Amino acid sequence: MTTGEQLRSYPFEPFHGDLPDELLKMVRTEPVSRVELPGGRPAWLVVGYDEVCTVLADPRFTRHGDPYPTGGGDGGCPVRELSMNGPAHTSLRRLAARAFTARRVEAYRPRVQQITDDLLDEMVAGGSPADLIAGLVAPLPVRVICEVLGVPLADRDRFAEWTAAILAIAGQDSPEAVRAVAELRAYLAGRLAAKRERPGDDLFSAWLAAQADDELSDEEIVGLAVGVLIGGREINSTSAGLRALFLHPDQLDRLRADPGLLPSAVDEILRWTSVSPMFLPQTAVGDVELAGHLIRAGDTVMAVPWAANRHPDVFPDPGAFDIGRAQNPHLAFGHGPHFCLGAALGRLQIEVAIGTLLRRFPGLRPAVPLEELPWRQERVNCGIAEFPVAW
């Protein structure tokens, strides 16, 4: 940053599912700009669609260790697998990809449906109205990922506590997050040892079977499991999607009338909502020209896919929420070498959860005005804290 350079502050506050007007304007007119992060550190803010794709996929940008850059200290992400690069990351992705093929994920559908039905039965037993977050949205991904990893369902509450501690603290290497990661790693190391003795039909067993081919250590497999667990716990898209549907009753009626639109509705939910106001920062490893700006080696770059998802050249009428949108190359799951491996499983859970809610509860409606829904801030995400619904 040159002396006297005035930079706009980057808005790290939760977007509450809606992008700020200033950011939407920048998508059209200023795809790359200089901003000041909390703590005073300068960075490049990248919001143009093509430019975001470049930053996420180009090897001249590498992931930074800190997923919520406050500008202070030398801390980093306690879940280091979330910010890996290079050969180690490639090996882990290759191993993980074996477990997230389209066929294998689709095979989980009956179990995801059963878990969803069981949770809704429990919610109904408590009577209307009920909190949809506590009743379905929060416990569903934890139970599903426990199934996928082959860990006892009895331990799901411990998993929920660990992941909540890791994701909830907005800062660098908070003691709570570091302790939660250490306890989670120790637990998963024990599960890995148990699966070596008695393999089953789960990810740990599949990874152990492929371990020799990929020359990965037990520690790396445990780290991969941590990353899968943290990524699989994301709960905000389902609740933000329901909010979007309630905000657009014409689209809600359209989906009720034609459940076959669920797959495209899920993609539109992922595009239109913005449950993360940022993305993991990148660092330029060499000088790069991007949208007419020279980004120098060592510069921090913040690419924001949720902003790029509103680019008018890629998404006609980008502000419209259209569950039948035909072309929808959104970046909600990232792009390039860090594209979310669990994207198919995430889509499946959103589809089953929303589809089942609309089928079982034709009169489902918010029990409070949507503008009164409380929001919470996690390490990199924002989400609805409570979502009272009636039926």
Short mmCIF file of C-alpha atoms in Angstrom, two decimals:
data_model
loop_
_atom_site.label_atom_id
_atom_site.label_comp_id
_atom_site.label_asym_id
_atom_site.label_seq_id
_atom_site.Cartn_x
_atom_site.Cartn_y
_atom_site.Cartn_z
CA MET A 1 0.00 0.00 0.00
CA THR A 2 1.44 3.33 -0.97
CA THR A 3 1.69 6.12 1.58
CA GLY A 4 -1.58 7.96 1.94
CA GLU A 5 -3.57 5.42 -0.07
CA GLN A 6 -7.18 5.46 1.08
CA LEU A 7 -8.82 2.04 1.04
CA ARG A 8 -12.44 1.10 1.61
CA SER A 9 -13.06 -1.33 4.44
CA TYR A 10 -14.06 -4.83 3.48
CA PRO A 11 -17.44 -5.66 5.06
CA PHE A 12 -16.84 -8.75 7.15
CA GLU A 13 -20.14 -8.31 8.95
CA PRO A 14 -22.74 -10.99 8.16
CA PHE A 15 -24.69 -10.29 5.00
CA HIS A 16 -27.81 -11.90 6.45
CA GLY A 17 -28.24 -13.74 3.18
CA ASP A 18 -28.26 -10.60 1.05
CA LEU A 19 -25.24 -8.97 -0.56
CA PRO A 20 -24.69 -5.28 0.24
CA ASP A 21 -25.66 -2.89 -2.55
CA GLU A 22 -22.10 -1.56 -2.75
CA LEU A 23 -20.75 -5.05 -3.38
CA LEU A 24 -23.37 -5.74 -6.05
CA LYS A 25 -22.37 -2.52 -7.82
CA MET A 26 -18.70 -3.52 -7.67
CA VAL A 27 -19.48 -6.83 -9.39
CA ARG A 28 -20.53 -4.82 -12.44
CA THR A 29 -18.07 -1.95 -12.34
CA GLU A 30 -15.04 -2.86 -10.21
CA PRO A 31 -14.26 -6.60 -10.35
CA VAL A 32 -10.88 -6.11 -8.62
CA SER A 33 -10.16 -3.42 -6.04
CA ARG A 34 -7.98 -2.60 -3.05
CA VAL A 35 -9.53 -2.89 0.40
CA GLU A 36 -8.45 -2.73 4.00
CA LEU A 37 -9.04 -5.81 6.15
CA PRO A 38 -9.84 -5.57 9.87
CA GLY A 39 -6.60 -4.67 11.61
CA GLY A 40 -5.45 -2.47 8.75
CA ARG A 41 -3.93 -5.07 6.42
CA PRO A 42 -4.41 -4.23 2.72
CA ALA A 43 -5.76 -6.83 0.32
CA TRP A 44 -7.22 -7.20 -3.14
CA LEU A 45 -10.98 -7.79 -3.21
CA VAL A 46 -12.02 -9.87 -6.24
CA VAL A 47 -15.74 -10.04 -7.07
CA GLY A 48 -15.90 -10.43 -10.87
CA TYR A 49 -16.91 -13.89 -12.05
CA ASP A 50 -13.97 -14.60 -14.37
CA GLU A 51 -11.55 -13.01 -11.94
CA VAL A 52 -12.81 -15.12 -9.01
CA CYS A 53 -12.41 -18.27 -11.13
CA THR A 54 -8.84 -17.24 -11.92
CA VAL A 55 -7.90 -16.68 -8.30
CA LEU A 56 -9.42 -19.99 -7.18
CA ALA A 57 -7.88 -22.08 -9.97
CA ASP A 58 -4.62 -20.39 -10.99
CA PRO A 59 -1.50 -21.91 -9.33
CA ARG A 60 -0.05 -18.39 -9.09
CA PHE A 61 -2.38 -17.95 -6.12
CA THR A 62 -1.98 -20.18 -3.09
CA ARG A 63 -4.14 -20.61 -0.03
CA HIS A 64 -3.37 -18.68 3.09
CA GLY A 65 -3.61 -20.36 6.50
CA ASP A 66 -6.03 -17.93 8.11
CA PRO A 67 -9.69 -18.27 7.11
CA TYR A 68 -10.82 -15.11 8.87
CA PRO A 69 -8.04 -12.56 8.47
CA THR A 70 -8.24 -10.05 11.29
CA GLY A 71 -4.84 -8.59 10.58
CA GLY A 72 -3.29 -9.51 13.90
CA GLY A 73 -0.79 -12.19 14.85
CA ASP A 74 0.66 -15.05 12.88
CA GLY A 75 -2.05 -17.54 13.66
CA GLY A 76 -3.75 -19.71 11.12
CA CYS A 77 -6.61 -22.04 10.51
CA PRO A 78 -6.56 -24.80 13.16
CA VAL A 79 -7.97 -27.19 10.56
CA ARG A 80 -4.90 -27.02 8.32
CA GLU A 81 -6.39 -29.38 5.72
CA LEU A 82 -8.80 -26.59 4.75
CA SER A 83 -5.89 -24.47 3.50
CA MET A 84 -3.56 -27.10 2.01
CA ASN A 85 -1.92 -26.71 -1.38
CA GLY A 86 0.41 -28.67 -3.61
CA PRO A 87 1.12 -32.43 -3.80
CA ALA A 88 -0.21 -33.24 -0.34
CA HIS A 89 -3.51 -31.57 -1.15
CA THR A 90 -3.69 -33.37 -4.51
CA SER A 91 -3.13 -36.76 -2.88
CA LEU A 92 -5.78 -36.13 -0.26
CA ARG A 93 -8.27 -34.96 -2.89
CA ARG A 94 -7.63 -38.06 -4.98
CA LEU A 95 -8.24 -40.29 -1.99
CA ALA A 96 -11.32 -38.38 -0.85
CA ALA A 97 -12.79 -38.31 -4.35
CA ARG A 98 -13.11 -42.08 -4.33
CA ALA A 99 -15.69 -41.75 -1.57
CA PHE A 100 -17.74 -38.97 -3.19
CA THR A 101 -18.53 -40.35 -6.62
CA ALA A 102 -22.03 -39.60 -7.90
CA ARG A 103 -23.01 -43.26 -7.53
CA ARG A 104 -21.80 -43.54 -3.95
CA VAL A 105 -23.46 -40.28 -2.90
CA GLU A 106 -26.76 -41.29 -4.49
CA ALA A 107 -26.58 -44.54 -2.54
CA TYR A 108 -26.79 -42.44 0.63
CA ARG A 109 -30.19 -41.02 -0.40
CA PRO A 110 -32.39 -43.61 1.39
CA ARG A 111 -30.46 -43.15 4.62
CA VAL A 112 -30.53 -39.35 4.36
CA GLN A 113 -34.28 -39.60 3.78
CA GLN A 114 -34.73 -41.84 6.81
CA ILE A 115 -32.73 -39.53 9.05
CA THR A 116 -34.77 -36.56 7.80
CA ASP A 117 -38.05 -38.37 8.44
CA ASP A 118 -36.96 -39.37 11.94
CA LEU A 119 -35.96 -35.82 12.82
CA LEU A 120 -39.22 -34.41 11.53
CA ASP A 121 -41.18 -37.03 13.48
CA GLU A 122 -39.43 -35.79 16.62
CA MET A 123 -40.14 -32.18 15.69
CA VAL A 124 -43.83 -32.88 15.07
CA ALA A 125 -44.11 -34.64 18.42
CA GLY A 126 -43.12 -31.37 20.08
CA GLY A 127 -45.96 -29.51 18.38
CA SER A 128 -46.29 -26.45 16.19
CA PRO A 129 -44.56 -24.00 16.11
CA ALA A 130 -41.04 -25.41 16.29
CA ASP A 131 -37.49 -24.26 15.62
CA LEU A 132 -36.47 -25.73 12.28
CA ILE A 133 -32.77 -25.18 12.99
CA ALA A 134 -32.75 -27.24 16.18
CA GLY A 135 -35.26 -29.76 14.87
CA LEU A 136 -33.80 -30.54 11.44
CA VAL A 137 -31.24 -28.23 9.90
CA ALA A 138 -28.51 -28.55 12.53
CA PRO A 139 -28.71 -32.25 13.44
CA LEU A 140 -29.20 -33.60 9.89
CA PRO A 141 -25.65 -33.06 8.54
CA VAL A 142 -24.05 -34.29 11.76
CA ARG A 143 -26.01 -37.53 11.64
CA VAL A 144 -25.33 -37.98 7.94
CA ILE A 145 -21.59 -37.41 8.23
CA CYS A 146 -21.43 -39.80 11.19
CA GLU A 147 -22.95 -42.42 8.91
CA VAL A 148 -20.57 -41.63 6.08
CA LEU A 149 -17.48 -41.80 8.29
CA GLY A 150 -18.71 -44.88 10.10
CA VAL A 151 -18.65 -43.44 13.61
CA PRO A 152 -21.17 -44.44 16.28
CA LEU A 153 -24.35 -42.41 16.21
CA ALA A 154 -24.10 -42.16 19.99
CA ASP A 155 -21.14 -39.80 19.49
CA ARG A 156 -23.05 -37.32 17.32
CA ASP A 157 -23.47 -34.79 20.13
CA ARG A 158 -19.72 -34.72 20.72
CA PHE A 159 -19.16 -34.18 17.00
CA ALA A 160 -21.66 -31.34 16.98
CA GLU A 161 -19.91 -29.66 19.91
CA TRP A 162 -16.45 -30.00 18.35
CA THR A 163 -17.46 -28.64 14.96
CA ALA A 164 -19.48 -25.82 16.49
CA ALA A 165 -16.44 -24.74 18.52
CA ILE A 166 -14.21 -24.84 15.46
CA LEU A 167 -16.59 -22.85 13.25
CA ALA A 168 -18.06 -20.42 15.74
CA ILE A 169 -14.97 -18.50 16.82
CA ALA A 170 -14.19 -15.56 14.56
CA GLY A 171 -10.45 -15.14 15.07
CA GLN A 172 -7.08 -16.79 14.64
CA ASP A 173 -6.28 -20.04 16.39
CA SER A 174 -8.66 -19.42 19.27
CA PRO A 175 -7.95 -21.71 22.24
CA GLU A 176 -11.44 -23.20 21.98
CA ALA A 177 -11.03 -24.07 18.30
CA VAL A 178 -7.52 -25.48 18.75
CA ARG A 179 -8.65 -27.63 21.68
CA ALA A 180 -11.69 -28.87 19.73
CA VAL A 181 -9.52 -29.85 16.76
CA ALA A 182 -7.06 -31.71 19.04
CA GLU A 183 -9.87 -33.64 20.72
CA LEU A 184 -11.49 -34.41 17.38
CA ARG A 185 -8.21 -35.66 15.90
CA ALA A 186 -7.58 -37.90 18.90
CA TYR A 187 -11.06 -39.37 18.65
CA LEU A 188 -10.79 -39.99 14.91
CA ALA A 189 -7.36 -41.57 15.32
CA GLY A 190 -9.00 -44.08 17.64
CA ARG A 191 -11.75 -44.75 15.12
CA LEU A 192 -9.16 -45.27 12.40
CA ALA A 193 -7.37 -47.86 14.51
CA ALA A 194 -10.66 -49.62 15.18
CA LYS A 195 -11.53 -49.68 11.45
CA ARG A 196 -8.13 -51.16 10.65
CA GLU A 197 -9.06 -54.09 12.87
CA ARG A 198 -12.68 -54.33 11.73
CA PRO A 199 -13.29 -52.59 8.38
CA GLY A 200 -16.81 -51.78 7.24
CA ASP A 201 -18.68 -49.98 4.47
CA ASP A 202 -17.59 -46.45 5.34
CA LEU A 203 -15.07 -43.80 4.36
CA PHE A 204 -12.43 -44.75 6.92
CA SER A 205 -12.40 -48.33 5.65
CA ALA A 206 -12.26 -47.19 2.02
CA TRP A 207 -9.40 -44.82 2.76
CA LEU A 208 -7.47 -47.49 4.64
CA ALA A 209 -7.85 -49.85 1.69
CA ALA A 210 -6.36 -47.21 -0.61
CA GLN A 211 -3.74 -45.94 1.83
CA ALA A 212 -0.78 -47.81 0.37
CA ASP A 213 -1.51 -46.67 -3.18
CA ASP A 214 -1.53 -43.02 -2.17
CA GLU A 215 1.33 -43.30 0.33
CA LEU A 216 -0.60 -41.37 2.96
CA SER A 217 0.04 -41.59 6.69
CA ASP A 218 -2.56 -42.26 9.35
CA GLU A 219 -2.22 -38.61 10.41
CA GLU A 220 -3.08 -37.43 6.90
CA ILE A 221 -6.14 -39.68 6.76
CA VAL A 222 -7.29 -38.36 10.13
CA GLY A 223 -6.78 -34.83 8.83
CA LEU A 224 -8.83 -35.66 5.76
CA ALA A 225 -11.61 -36.93 8.00
CA VAL A 226 -11.50 -33.68 9.99
CA GLY A 227 -11.86 -31.68 6.80
CA VAL A 228 -14.75 -33.82 5.60
CA LEU A 229 -16.48 -33.52 8.96
CA ILE A 230 -16.09 -29.75 9.13
CA GLY A 231 -17.20 -29.28 5.53
CA GLY A 232 -20.09 -31.71 5.94
CA ARG A 233 -21.43 -29.85 8.95
CA GLU A 234 -22.40 -26.76 6.91
CA ILE A 235 -26.03 -26.06 7.80
CA ASN A 236 -26.64 -22.56 6.54
CA SER A 237 -27.68 -23.20 2.94
CA THR A 238 -30.79 -25.19 3.86
CA SER A 239 -32.16 -22.54 6.21
CA ALA A 240 -31.16 -19.70 3.87
CA GLY A 241 -32.88 -21.58 1.06
CA LEU A 242 -36.12 -21.84 2.98
CA ARG A 243 -35.91 -18.14 3.77
CA ALA A 244 -35.44 -17.42 0.05
CA LEU A 245 -38.49 -19.52 -0.81
CA PHE A 246 -40.63 -17.77 1.81
CA LEU A 247 -39.42 -14.42 0.47
CA HIS A 248 -40.57 -15.48 -3.00
CA PRO A 249 -43.97 -17.13 -2.55
CA ASP A 250 -44.43 -17.46 -6.32
CA GLN A 251 -41.34 -19.66 -6.46
CA LEU A 252 -42.45 -21.60 -3.39
CA ASP A 253 -45.83 -22.31 -5.04
CA ARG A 254 -44.02 -23.28 -8.23
CA LEU A 255 -41.85 -25.79 -6.36
CA ARG A 256 -44.81 -27.24 -4.46
CA ALA A 257 -46.62 -27.75 -7.77
CA ASP A 258 -43.59 -29.32 -9.48
CA PRO A 259 -41.21 -31.17 -7.11
CA GLY A 260 -39.20 -32.13 -10.19
CA LEU A 261 -37.71 -28.63 -9.98
CA LEU A 262 -35.93 -29.50 -6.72
CA PRO A 263 -32.46 -30.06 -8.26
CA SER A 264 -32.47 -26.73 -10.09
CA ALA A 265 -34.05 -25.06 -7.04
CA VAL A 266 -31.14 -26.24 -4.90
CA ASP A 267 -28.63 -24.76 -7.35
CA GLU A 268 -30.53 -21.47 -7.39
CA ILE A 269 -30.57 -21.44 -3.59
CA LEU A 270 -26.81 -21.96 -3.59
CA ARG A 271 -26.33 -19.16 -6.13
CA TRP A 272 -28.74 -16.61 -4.70
CA THR A 273 -28.04 -16.93 -0.99
CA SER A 274 -24.81 -15.70 0.52
CA VAL A 275 -24.17 -17.60 3.72
CA SER A 276 -20.48 -16.76 3.64
CA PRO A 277 -19.43 -13.14 3.21
CA MET A 278 -15.92 -14.19 2.27
CA PHE A 279 -13.76 -17.05 1.09
CA LEU A 280 -10.44 -18.42 2.23
CA PRO A 281 -7.83 -15.80 1.33
CA GLN A 282 -5.19 -16.47 -1.27
CA THR A 283 -1.64 -15.18 -1.55
CA ALA A 284 -0.03 -14.31 -4.87
CA VAL A 285 3.20 -16.31 -5.30
CA GLY A 286 4.28 -14.13 -8.22
CA ASP A 287 3.25 -10.93 -9.94
CA VAL A 288 -0.14 -11.37 -11.64
CA GLU A 289 -2.14 -8.96 -13.79
CA LEU A 290 -5.85 -9.25 -13.10
CA ALA A 291 -8.53 -6.99 -14.60
CA GLY A 292 -5.92 -4.35 -15.36
CA HIS A 293 -4.38 -4.38 -11.87
CA LEU A 294 -0.90 -5.62 -11.02
CA ILE A 295 -1.08 -7.93 -8.03
CA ARG A 296 2.41 -8.38 -6.64
CA ALA A 297 3.95 -11.49 -5.09
CA GLY A 298 2.97 -11.72 -1.43
CA ASP A 299 -0.22 -9.70 -1.78
CA THR A 300 -3.33 -11.04 -0.06
CA VAL A 301 -6.30 -11.67 -2.34
CA MET A 302 -9.88 -12.16 -1.19
CA ALA A 303 -12.04 -13.83 -3.85
CA VAL A 304 -15.78 -13.71 -3.09
CA PRO A 305 -17.76 -16.34 -5.03
CA TRP A 306 -21.08 -15.19 -3.59
CA ALA A 307 -20.56 -11.81 -5.22
CA ALA A 308 -19.48 -13.39 -8.51
CA ASN A 309 -22.71 -15.40 -8.44
CA ARG A 310 -24.56 -12.14 -9.15
CA HIS A 311 -22.59 -11.22 -12.28
CA PRO A 312 -25.08 -10.09 -14.96
CA ASP A 313 -22.95 -11.35 -17.86
CA VAL A 314 -23.11 -14.90 -16.48
CA PHE A 315 -26.52 -14.94 -14.80
CA PRO A 316 -29.27 -13.03 -16.66
CA ASP A 317 -31.31 -10.94 -14.21
CA PRO A 318 -28.96 -12.01 -11.39
CA GLY A 319 -31.05 -10.48 -8.62
CA ALA A 320 -34.06 -12.62 -9.51
CA PHE A 321 -34.60 -15.83 -7.56
CA ASP A 322 -35.60 -18.31 -10.27
CA ILE A 323 -35.79 -21.98 -9.25
CA GLY A 324 -36.01 -23.02 -12.89
CA ARG A 325 -32.84 -21.18 -13.99
CA ALA A 326 -31.48 -23.29 -16.85
CA GLN A 327 -27.82 -22.25 -16.85
CA ASN A 328 -26.43 -21.90 -13.36
CA PRO A 329 -22.61 -22.22 -13.14
CA HIS A 330 -22.53 -20.83 -9.61
CA LEU A 331 -19.40 -20.87 -7.48
CA ALA A 332 -20.99 -21.69 -4.13
CA PHE A 333 -18.83 -24.82 -3.82
CA GLY A 334 -15.70 -23.09 -5.06
CA HIS A 335 -13.81 -23.72 -8.27
CA GLY A 336 -10.71 -25.49 -9.50
CA PRO A 337 -8.45 -27.58 -7.22
CA HIS A 338 -10.37 -26.54 -4.09
CA PHE A 339 -13.85 -27.30 -5.41
CA CYS A 340 -15.76 -28.86 -2.52
CA LEU A 341 -15.50 -32.63 -2.71
CA GLY A 342 -18.67 -33.01 -0.69
CA ALA A 343 -20.73 -30.84 -3.04
CA ALA A 344 -22.90 -33.74 -4.23
CA LEU A 345 -23.60 -34.83 -0.65
CA GLY A 346 -24.40 -31.25 0.33
CA ARG A 347 -26.82 -30.87 -2.57
CA LEU A 348 -28.45 -34.18 -1.65
CA GLN A 349 -29.09 -33.09 1.94
CA ILE A 350 -30.57 -29.73 0.93
CA GLU A 351 -32.77 -31.41 -1.67
CA VAL A 352 -34.05 -34.08 0.71
CA ALA A 353 -34.59 -31.65 3.60
CA ILE A 354 -36.51 -29.03 1.62
CA GLY A 355 -38.39 -31.56 -0.50
CA THR A 356 -39.54 -33.49 2.54
CA LEU A 357 -40.61 -30.36 4.41
CA LEU A 358 -42.75 -29.16 1.52
CA ARG A 359 -44.26 -32.60 0.99
CA ARG A 360 -45.07 -33.32 4.63
CA PHE A 361 -46.20 -29.84 5.58
CA PRO A 362 -48.30 -28.22 2.81
CA GLY A 363 -49.04 -25.33 5.17
CA LEU A 364 -45.45 -24.78 6.33
CA ARG A 365 -44.89 -21.11 7.07
CA PRO A 366 -42.62 -18.88 9.15
CA ALA A 367 -43.91 -18.40 12.68
CA VAL A 368 -42.29 -14.95 12.92
CA PRO A 369 -41.72 -12.22 10.32
CA LEU A 370 -38.67 -13.09 8.21
CA GLU A 371 -36.98 -9.80 9.09
CA GLU A 372 -37.05 -10.85 12.75
CA LEU A 373 -35.07 -14.07 12.25
CA PRO A 374 -31.93 -13.92 14.41
CA TRP A 375 -28.56 -14.47 12.71
CA ARG A 376 -25.29 -15.86 14.02
CA GLN A 377 -21.71 -15.42 12.80
CA GLU A 378 -19.35 -18.38 12.52
CA ARG A 379 -15.68 -18.39 11.58
CA VAL A 380 -16.36 -17.90 7.88
CA ASN A 381 -20.14 -18.20 7.60
CA CYS A 382 -23.26 -16.45 8.73
CA GLY A 383 -26.50 -18.29 9.26
CA ILE A 384 -29.94 -18.18 10.78
CA ALA A 385 -29.70 -18.98 14.48
CA GLU A 386 -33.38 -19.85 14.99
CA PHE A 387 -36.11 -20.39 12.41
CA PRO A 388 -39.53 -20.82 14.06
CA VAL A 389 -42.02 -22.43 11.68
CA ALA A 390 -45.65 -23.49 11.97
CA TRP A 391 -47.73 -25.95 9.97
#
